[in-house]
């Protein structure tokens, strides 16, 4: 997004008098000044949340890279009350060139019926998954739309970055802000259990890389299942392995106050993840839910 430039202020005064008069005063222009940079971490990390709450919708191009294959997605986000609607087209990291298209609402998830799944849709372009079937979406469209929602939620989680240090610099996109923070310290302050719940695979990989298989088994001794007790234990272990790991949160904010780009870098050993988001279409992005005559109910798997 190009940085918005305030229009020059033109002043033209024409003076007339008898007998030929005087020449017009030359036009004068005022050089636009750059907006003042934010000086507090809290103000910077709340920009995305504030603007999305205000504008209700946006488009973002998302790229996630790390120790596994890169994932790229084009995402539309639309807030409706307390619900979030998502339209996401993403590349399948396991099948280069293959894309999945998912639309998610509070009530249902829709997956574009292509390839081997077209027969299930009986000639209609969309498969519809009800609330009780959402767990099956991952079988048809790995990642579904949840990954985009989780990435955005982490970017909007101001508390996670509250202990960080802020620097800023002018940039063609506007002002480039960087918040650096110690992940272990941040997790202790905000609660690691919630982070693990939203980033389970990354958290498990990081703890396993640091402690090894036997160390992980020792931490989880006596815990059954992957529920809250497991997440709490894993979170406590993650706090320890994340101590001293410096992460960064970079956001570019234009003169209009809108974020143009955001990059989150979490260099955990064995679970490094870098997420880049490029924003556009603030307030104009729309998520269109497929009509009933365009959808087929996803059959149960038995």
XYZ file of C-alpha atoms in Angstrom, residues 150-293:
144
model
C -5.288 -18.086 14.685
C -2.611 -16.057 12.884
C -4.778 -12.951 13.032
C -5.670 -13.556 16.682
C -1.973 -13.812 17.575
C -1.270 -10.581 15.689
C -4.075 -8.836 17.614
C -2.991 -10.195 21.022
C -1.503 -6.995 22.437
C -0.816 -8.585 25.837
C 1.684 -11.032 24.344
C 3.965 -8.204 23.254
C 3.432 -5.844 26.185
C 6.870 -6.512 27.747
C 8.710 -5.733 24.514
C 10.980 -2.870 23.513
C 9.959 -0.514 20.718
C 11.935 1.106 17.921
C 10.657 2.920 14.839
C 11.923 4.327 11.560
C 10.423 6.064 8.513
C 9.679 3.778 5.583
C 8.083 4.071 2.110
C 5.053 2.245 3.526
C 4.738 4.741 6.386
C 6.416 4.150 9.730
C 8.102 0.829 10.453
C 7.714 -0.219 14.088
C 9.614 -3.120 15.639
C 8.766 -4.644 19.002
C 11.307 -7.152 20.342
C 10.439 -9.333 23.316
C 11.569 -12.373 25.272
C 9.062 -15.128 24.519
C 9.563 -16.952 27.804
C 8.954 -13.788 29.801
C 5.921 -12.925 27.684
C 4.402 -16.380 28.193
C 4.819 -16.145 31.972
C 3.018 -12.809 31.995
C 0.158 -13.676 29.648
C -0.335 -17.364 30.441
C 1.299 -20.073 28.376
C -1.710 -22.408 28.365
C -3.673 -20.156 26.006
C -0.662 -19.855 23.696
C -0.294 -23.631 23.577
C -3.985 -24.089 22.798
C -3.653 -21.801 19.752
C -0.173 -22.996 18.712
C -0.156 -26.623 19.784
C 2.021 -28.152 17.047
C 4.654 -25.415 17.357
C 4.718 -25.661 21.159
C 5.048 -29.445 21.143
C 7.828 -29.346 18.548
C 9.766 -26.707 20.507
C 9.593 -28.616 23.800
C 10.480 -31.887 22.097
C 13.453 -30.272 20.303
C 14.829 -28.903 23.572
C 14.045 -31.713 25.996
C 14.045 -34.728 23.704
C 11.486 -37.518 23.693
C 12.381 -38.777 27.167
C 12.289 -35.261 28.617
C 8.834 -34.661 27.136
C 7.577 -37.959 28.570
C 8.884 -36.927 31.976
C 7.049 -33.605 31.824
C 3.824 -35.339 30.802
C 4.036 -38.232 33.262
C 0.606 -39.055 34.651
C -1.258 -36.934 32.094
C -3.743 -38.653 29.796
C -5.193 -37.194 26.616
C -4.456 -33.813 25.028
C -6.862 -31.752 27.077
C -6.370 -28.823 29.440
C -3.998 -30.650 31.802
C -1.721 -31.572 28.902
C -1.810 -27.997 27.563
C -1.013 -26.584 30.998
C 1.986 -28.912 31.462
C 3.208 -28.249 27.947
C 2.810 -24.498 28.513
C 4.957 -24.594 31.646
C 7.652 -26.500 29.750
C 7.422 -24.046 26.857
C 7.996 -21.123 29.224
C 11.307 -22.693 30.199
C 12.566 -23.568 26.710
C 11.497 -20.126 25.440
C 13.551 -18.197 27.995
C 16.067 -16.008 26.197
C 14.414 -16.523 22.790
C 14.092 -13.033 21.309
C 11.076 -12.668 19.031
C 10.020 -9.725 16.909
C 6.759 -8.074 15.918
C 7.117 -5.664 12.988
C 4.267 -3.531 11.693
C 4.265 -0.878 8.989
C 1.604 1.819 9.517
C 0.700 4.294 6.780
C -0.088 7.993 7.150
C -3.784 7.027 7.176
C -3.204 5.035 10.384
C -3.854 1.697 8.677
C -1.395 -1.204 8.969
C 0.062 -2.037 5.552
C 2.173 -5.026 6.568
C 2.933 -7.093 9.651
C 5.620 -9.707 10.305
C 5.815 -11.951 13.379
C 9.049 -13.906 13.838
C 9.290 -16.632 16.508
C 12.711 -18.364 16.163
C 12.118 -21.282 18.515
C 14.604 -24.133 18.098
C 12.941 -26.896 16.112
C 9.750 -24.866 15.705
C 10.699 -21.567 14.097
C 7.780 -19.752 12.478
C 7.724 -16.499 10.523
C 4.334 -15.109 9.582
C 3.987 -12.224 7.131
C 0.706 -10.413 6.424
C 0.133 -7.747 3.786
C -3.114 -5.822 4.305
C -5.499 -4.129 1.877
C -9.214 -3.475 1.231
C -9.884 -2.100 4.715
C -13.635 -1.816 5.215
C -14.502 -3.044 1.708
C -13.582 -6.742 1.821
C -16.664 -8.954 1.831
C -17.159 -12.622 2.624
C -19.999 -14.082 0.556
C -21.561 -17.244 1.946
C -22.532 -19.806 -0.740
C -26.255 -20.021 -1.416
C -28.094 -23.175 -0.404
C -28.534 -24.261 -4.034
